[in-house]
Coordinates of C-alpha atoms in Angstrom, one line a residue:
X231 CA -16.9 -117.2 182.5
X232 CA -16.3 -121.0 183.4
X233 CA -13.0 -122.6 181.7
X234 CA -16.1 -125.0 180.3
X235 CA -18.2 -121.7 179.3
X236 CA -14.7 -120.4 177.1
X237 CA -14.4 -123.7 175.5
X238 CA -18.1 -123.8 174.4
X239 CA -17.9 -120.4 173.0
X240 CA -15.0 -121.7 171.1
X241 CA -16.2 -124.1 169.6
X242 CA -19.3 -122.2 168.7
X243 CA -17.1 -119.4 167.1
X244 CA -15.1 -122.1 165.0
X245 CA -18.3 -123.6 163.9
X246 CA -19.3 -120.1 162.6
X247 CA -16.6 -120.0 160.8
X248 CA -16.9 -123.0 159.1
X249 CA -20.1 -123.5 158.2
X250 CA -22.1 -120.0 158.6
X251 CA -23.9 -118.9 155.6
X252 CA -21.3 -116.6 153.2
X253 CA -23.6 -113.5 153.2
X254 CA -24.4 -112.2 156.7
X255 CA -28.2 -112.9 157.5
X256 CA -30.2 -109.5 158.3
X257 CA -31.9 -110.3 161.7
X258 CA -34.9 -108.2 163.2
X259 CA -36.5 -108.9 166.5
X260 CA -39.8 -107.7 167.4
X261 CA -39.5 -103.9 168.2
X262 CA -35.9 -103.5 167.8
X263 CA -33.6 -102.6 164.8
X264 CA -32.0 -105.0 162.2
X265 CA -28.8 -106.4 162.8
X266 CA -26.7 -108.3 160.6
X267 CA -25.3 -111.6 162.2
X268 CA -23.5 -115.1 161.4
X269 CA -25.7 -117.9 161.7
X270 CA -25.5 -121.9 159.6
X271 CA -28.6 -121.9 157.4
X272 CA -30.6 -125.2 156.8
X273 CA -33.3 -125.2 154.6
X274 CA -32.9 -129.7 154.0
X275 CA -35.6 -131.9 152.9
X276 CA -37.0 -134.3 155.4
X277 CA -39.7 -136.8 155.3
X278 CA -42.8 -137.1 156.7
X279 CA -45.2 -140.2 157.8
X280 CA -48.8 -138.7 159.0
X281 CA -49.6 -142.3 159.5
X282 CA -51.0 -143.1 156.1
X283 CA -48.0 -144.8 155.2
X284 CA -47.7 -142.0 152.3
X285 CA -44.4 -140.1 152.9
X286 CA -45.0 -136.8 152.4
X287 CA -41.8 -134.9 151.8
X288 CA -41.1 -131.4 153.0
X289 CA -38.1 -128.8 154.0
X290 CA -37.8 -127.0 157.2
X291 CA -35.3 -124.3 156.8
X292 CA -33.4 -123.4 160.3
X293 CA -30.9 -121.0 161.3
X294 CA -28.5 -121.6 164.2
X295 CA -27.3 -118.8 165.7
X296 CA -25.2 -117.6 169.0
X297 CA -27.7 -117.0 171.5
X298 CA -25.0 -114.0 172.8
X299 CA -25.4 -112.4 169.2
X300 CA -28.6 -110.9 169.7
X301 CA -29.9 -108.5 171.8
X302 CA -33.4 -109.9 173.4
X303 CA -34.4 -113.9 173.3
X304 CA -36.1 -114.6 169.9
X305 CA -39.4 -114.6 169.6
X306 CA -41.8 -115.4 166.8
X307 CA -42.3 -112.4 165.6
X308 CA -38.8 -111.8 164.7
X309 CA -38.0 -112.1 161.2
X310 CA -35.1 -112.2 159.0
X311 CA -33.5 -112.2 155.7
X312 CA -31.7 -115.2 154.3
X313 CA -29.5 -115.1 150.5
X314 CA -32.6 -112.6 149.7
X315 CA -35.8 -114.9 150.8
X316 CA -37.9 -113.2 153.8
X317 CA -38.3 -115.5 157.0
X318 CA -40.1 -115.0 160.4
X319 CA -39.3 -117.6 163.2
X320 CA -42.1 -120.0 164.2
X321 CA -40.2 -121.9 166.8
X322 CA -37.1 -121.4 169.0
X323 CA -34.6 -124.2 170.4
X324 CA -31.8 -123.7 172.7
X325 CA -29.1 -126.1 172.8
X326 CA -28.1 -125.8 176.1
X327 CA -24.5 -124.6 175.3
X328 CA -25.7 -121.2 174.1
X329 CA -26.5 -121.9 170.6
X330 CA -30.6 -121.5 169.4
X331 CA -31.8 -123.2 166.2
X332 CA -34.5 -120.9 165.2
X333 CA -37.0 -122.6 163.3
X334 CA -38.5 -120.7 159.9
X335 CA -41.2 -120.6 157.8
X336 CA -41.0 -118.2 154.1
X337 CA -43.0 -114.7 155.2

């Protein structure tokens, strides 16, 4: 691991810490067993324009998550468990630094 690789992961952990979600989120990816893993959970409202000049407001709920805490790359049939509500993932982002911001919708 690169001395820039370490330092990511550092930060990464630290950010965990911080902000994670305080109950662990039950994670199960297509075909394989649930795990239970630390992720920062997002569920904020945003707006949206479809061009009528209506706002239409809406929430997205995300959950960022070490790409190195799971065992295959996410797909969307994965789903998970968040505070009790039942997601599957409809979209995944990698940062580039080894974090994903898997984007959910309610199952």
């Amino acid at each position: 691991m690169s001395a820039w690789d370490a330092m990511t992961a550092g930060v990464q952990r630290a950010g965990l810490v911080a902000f994670a979600n305080p109950s662990l989120v039950s994670y199960t990816p297509a075909g394989l067993p649930a795990l239970e893993l630390q992720g920062i959970f997002r569920a904020a409202s945003q707006e949206i324009d479809p061009g009528s000049g209506l706002a239409i407001s809406s929430t997205q709920p995300e959950l960022h998550v070490r790409r190195a805490h799971l065992p295959a790359q996410p797909t969307q049939q994965d789903r998970c468990t968040i505070n009790g509500t039942n997601y599957r993932v409809t979209d995944v982002q990698p940062d580039g630094e080894g974090m994903l911001r898997l984007r959910l919708l309610k199952a």
